[in-house]
């Protein structure tokens, strides 16, 4: 059984992430969405919220689970027996960063294979950071994220929990 881990901040999960997860779930027996607890980015949602939002978003995919992790991704992958790491690629900026990370991860664990999925055209310009910016300015995010995520963003943007 090939287990693939799909790591990221997922702050929050978007339709772009769900698209990558759905496609990966057709190729691998099990996908573990790994929500990183510590990320260099300024976070909108805390770990528990990011995990909950992602769980609800992929509840219809039976071979996908969502967990949070701390520390090195390669260590987490080894712990759960994942042989593959999934990432999504949008534009050239993603490519450079992913390439750099892939080289480092290969050094840390040569046994872990990286599989990158090209974004679907409609999600090419969708990022969690842009989404939060739009939401913060009162923009409508309903076409970019599942309804429960749009609702959570609205609530957060208003200053609720
Ligand atoms: P990270 O902070 O690790 O980049 P993100 O949650 O921003 O975490 O993204 C996780 C992964 O999903 C990354 O590989 C990113 O390139 C990919 N991704 C994000 N948005 C999209 C999208 N719209 N289409 C395809 N891949 C995406």
Short mmCIF file of C-alpha atoms and ligand atoms in Angstrom, two decimals:
data_model
loop_
_atom_site.label_atom_id
_atom_site.label_comp_id
_atom_site.label_asym_id
_atom_site.label_seq_id
_atom_site.Cartn_x
_atom_site.Cartn_y
_atom_site.Cartn_z
CA UNK A 1 0.00 0.00 0.00
CA UNK A 2 1.44 3.36 -1.01
CA UNK A 3 0.83 6.04 1.58
CA UNK A 4 1.31 9.63 0.44
CA UNK A 5 1.63 12.59 2.72
CA UNK A 6 0.44 16.02 1.56
CA UNK A 7 2.02 18.59 3.89
CA UNK A 8 1.26 22.29 4.14
CA UNK A 9 -0.07 25.14 6.23
CA UNK A 10 -3.66 24.77 4.96
CA UNK A 11 -4.53 28.16 6.45
CA UNK A 12 -7.27 27.47 5.43
CA UNK A 13 -7.78 24.59 3.00
CA UNK A 14 -8.95 25.90 -0.41
CA UNK A 15 -10.54 24.38 -3.50
CA UNK A 16 -7.00 24.26 -4.96
CA UNK A 17 -5.81 21.98 -2.13
CA UNK A 18 -8.97 19.86 -2.40
CA UNK A 19 -8.40 19.43 -6.14
CA UNK A 20 -4.83 18.19 -5.56
CA UNK A 21 -6.01 15.87 -2.75
CA UNK A 22 -8.82 14.42 -4.89
CA UNK A 23 -6.45 13.70 -7.77
CA UNK A 24 -3.79 12.22 -5.48
CA UNK A 25 -6.42 10.04 -3.78
CA UNK A 26 -7.05 8.35 -7.15
CA UNK A 27 -3.38 7.40 -7.48
CA UNK A 28 -2.41 6.37 -3.96
CA UNK A 29 -4.12 4.05 -1.50
CA UNK A 30 -3.97 6.50 1.34
CA UNK A 31 -3.39 10.26 1.56
CA UNK A 32 -2.49 11.94 4.81
CA UNK A 33 -3.01 15.69 4.75
CA UNK A 34 -0.36 16.87 7.21
CA UNK A 35 -1.15 20.27 8.66
CA UNK A 36 2.04 21.86 9.95
CA UNK A 37 1.78 23.26 13.44
CA UNK A 38 4.74 25.54 13.01
CA UNK A 39 5.08 27.51 9.83
CA UNK A 40 7.06 30.62 8.98
CA UNK A 41 3.84 32.27 7.86
CA UNK A 42 1.59 34.47 9.96
CA UNK A 43 -1.39 32.21 10.63
CA UNK A 44 -5.06 33.14 10.43
CA UNK A 45 -6.40 29.88 11.90
CA UNK A 46 -4.83 27.89 14.73
CA UNK A 47 -3.79 24.27 14.25
CA UNK A 48 -7.03 22.77 15.54
CA UNK A 49 -9.13 25.01 13.29
CA UNK A 50 -7.00 24.24 10.23
CA UNK A 51 -7.29 20.51 10.90
CA UNK A 52 -11.07 20.72 11.48
CA UNK A 53 -11.69 22.76 8.33
CA UNK A 54 -9.58 20.37 6.26
CA UNK A 55 -11.29 17.28 7.78
CA UNK A 56 -14.74 18.54 6.85
CA UNK A 57 -13.52 19.45 3.36
CA UNK A 58 -12.30 15.93 2.56
CA UNK A 59 -14.85 13.93 4.57
CA UNK A 60 -16.26 12.55 1.29
CA UNK A 61 -12.89 11.00 0.36
CA UNK A 62 -12.63 7.68 2.23
CA UNK A 63 -8.88 7.20 1.77
CA UNK A 64 -7.89 10.66 3.01
CA UNK A 65 -7.13 11.58 6.60
CA UNK A 66 -6.03 14.83 8.19
CA UNK A 67 -3.54 15.16 11.04
CA UNK A 68 -1.27 17.87 12.36
CA UNK A 69 2.48 17.51 12.69
CA UNK A 70 5.37 19.27 14.28
CA UNK A 71 9.01 19.28 13.25
CA UNK A 72 10.54 17.91 10.10
CA UNK A 73 8.18 16.69 7.40
CA UNK A 74 10.52 13.84 6.47
CA UNK A 75 10.44 12.57 10.05
CA UNK A 76 6.66 12.68 10.07
CA UNK A 77 6.53 10.86 6.72
CA UNK A 78 8.78 8.13 8.10
CA UNK A 79 6.64 7.80 11.23
CA UNK A 80 3.48 7.18 9.22
CA UNK A 81 5.19 4.95 6.66
CA UNK A 82 4.69 7.33 3.72
CA UNK A 83 6.90 6.73 0.69
CA UNK A 84 5.56 9.70 -1.27
CA UNK A 85 5.18 13.39 -0.58
CA UNK A 86 2.55 15.24 -2.61
CA UNK A 87 2.78 18.95 -3.39
CA UNK A 88 0.89 21.24 -5.75
CA UNK A 89 2.53 23.50 -8.29
CA UNK A 90 1.05 26.75 -9.46
CA UNK A 91 3.35 29.22 -11.17
CA UNK A 92 7.09 29.47 -11.48
CA UNK A 93 7.45 30.87 -7.95
CA UNK A 94 6.08 27.60 -6.53
CA UNK A 95 8.46 25.62 -8.71
CA UNK A 96 11.60 27.30 -7.38
CA UNK A 97 10.57 26.88 -3.77
CA UNK A 98 9.44 23.28 -4.24
CA UNK A 99 12.65 22.45 -6.08
CA UNK A 100 14.76 23.86 -3.26
CA UNK A 101 12.73 21.99 -0.63
CA UNK A 102 12.82 18.77 -2.65
CA UNK A 103 16.63 18.88 -2.84
CA UNK A 104 16.86 19.37 0.92
CA UNK A 105 14.29 16.65 1.68
CA UNK A 106 16.14 14.24 -0.60
CA UNK A 107 19.26 14.77 1.49
CA UNK A 108 17.31 14.30 4.71
CA UNK A 109 15.54 11.17 3.48
CA UNK A 110 16.55 9.73 0.09
CA UNK A 111 13.74 7.16 0.35
CA UNK A 112 10.94 9.74 0.18
CA UNK A 113 9.75 10.48 -3.36
CA UNK A 114 8.20 13.83 -4.27
CA UNK A 115 5.20 13.85 -6.61
CA UNK A 116 4.05 17.29 -7.78
CA UNK A 117 0.64 17.88 -9.28
CA UNK A 118 0.14 20.78 -11.66
CA UNK A 119 -2.67 23.00 -10.47
CA UNK A 120 -5.92 22.91 -12.38
CA UNK A 121 -6.36 26.01 -14.49
CA UNK A 122 -9.20 27.43 -12.43
CA UNK A 123 -7.06 27.35 -9.27
CA UNK A 124 -3.88 28.73 -10.80
CA UNK A 125 -4.18 32.03 -8.95
CA UNK A 126 -5.73 30.73 -5.76
CA UNK A 127 -3.61 30.90 -2.62
CA UNK A 128 -4.54 30.88 1.07
CA UNK A 129 -2.73 34.19 1.55
CA UNK A 130 -4.60 35.97 -1.24
CA UNK A 131 -7.82 34.47 0.03
CA UNK A 132 -7.24 35.88 3.52
CA UNK A 133 -6.41 39.28 2.07
CA UNK A 134 -9.65 39.32 0.06
CA UNK A 135 -11.66 38.11 3.04
CA UNK A 136 -10.06 40.69 5.33
CA UNK A 137 -11.23 43.41 2.95
CA UNK A 138 -14.77 42.03 2.96
CA UNK A 139 -14.56 40.16 -0.37
CA UNK A 140 -16.64 37.11 -1.19
CA UNK A 141 -14.68 33.84 -1.02
CA UNK A 142 -17.51 31.39 -1.70
CA UNK A 143 -16.26 30.28 -5.13
CA UNK A 144 -12.75 29.58 -3.80
CA UNK A 145 -13.38 27.45 -0.72
CA UNK A 146 -16.08 25.06 0.55
CA UNK A 147 -19.07 26.75 2.25
CA UNK A 148 -17.95 25.85 5.80
CA UNK A 149 -14.53 27.42 5.17
CA UNK A 150 -16.07 30.61 3.72
CA UNK A 151 -18.22 30.80 6.84
CA UNK A 152 -15.20 30.33 9.15
CA UNK A 153 -13.26 33.02 7.27
CA UNK A 154 -16.15 35.47 7.55
CA UNK A 155 -16.39 34.82 11.26
CA UNK A 156 -12.63 35.26 11.77
CA UNK A 157 -12.51 38.39 9.66
CA UNK A 158 -15.23 39.86 11.88
CA UNK A 159 -13.04 39.12 14.88
CA UNK A 160 -14.89 36.03 16.16
CA UNK A 161 -13.41 32.62 16.95
P1 LIG B 1 2.94 25.69 2.46
O1 LIG B 1 3.00 26.74 3.52
O2 LIG B 1 3.67 24.43 2.84
O3 LIG B 1 3.26 26.14 1.06
P2 LIG B 1 0.17 25.70 1.64
O4 LIG B 1 -1.01 25.32 2.48
O5 LIG B 1 0.26 27.12 1.20
O6 LIG B 1 1.41 25.26 2.50
O7 LIG B 1 0.24 24.77 0.37
C1 LIG B 1 0.38 23.38 0.49
C2 LIG B 1 0.68 22.81 -0.90
O8 LIG B 1 -0.46 23.00 -1.75
C3 LIG B 1 1.86 23.46 -1.61
O9 LIG B 1 2.53 22.47 -2.36
C4 LIG B 1 1.19 24.46 -2.53
O10 LIG B 1 2.00 24.76 -3.66
C5 LIG B 1 -0.07 23.69 -2.92
N1 LIG B 1 -1.16 24.57 -3.34
C6 LIG B 1 -1.66 25.63 -2.68
N2 LIG B 1 -2.65 26.22 -3.39
C7 LIG B 1 -2.76 25.51 -4.56
C8 LIG B 1 -3.59 25.62 -5.73
N3 LIG B 1 -4.46 26.61 -5.87
N4 LIG B 1 -3.40 24.70 -6.72
C9 LIG B 1 -2.48 23.74 -6.58
N5 LIG B 1 -1.67 23.59 -5.52
C10 LIG B 1 -1.80 24.45 -4.50
#
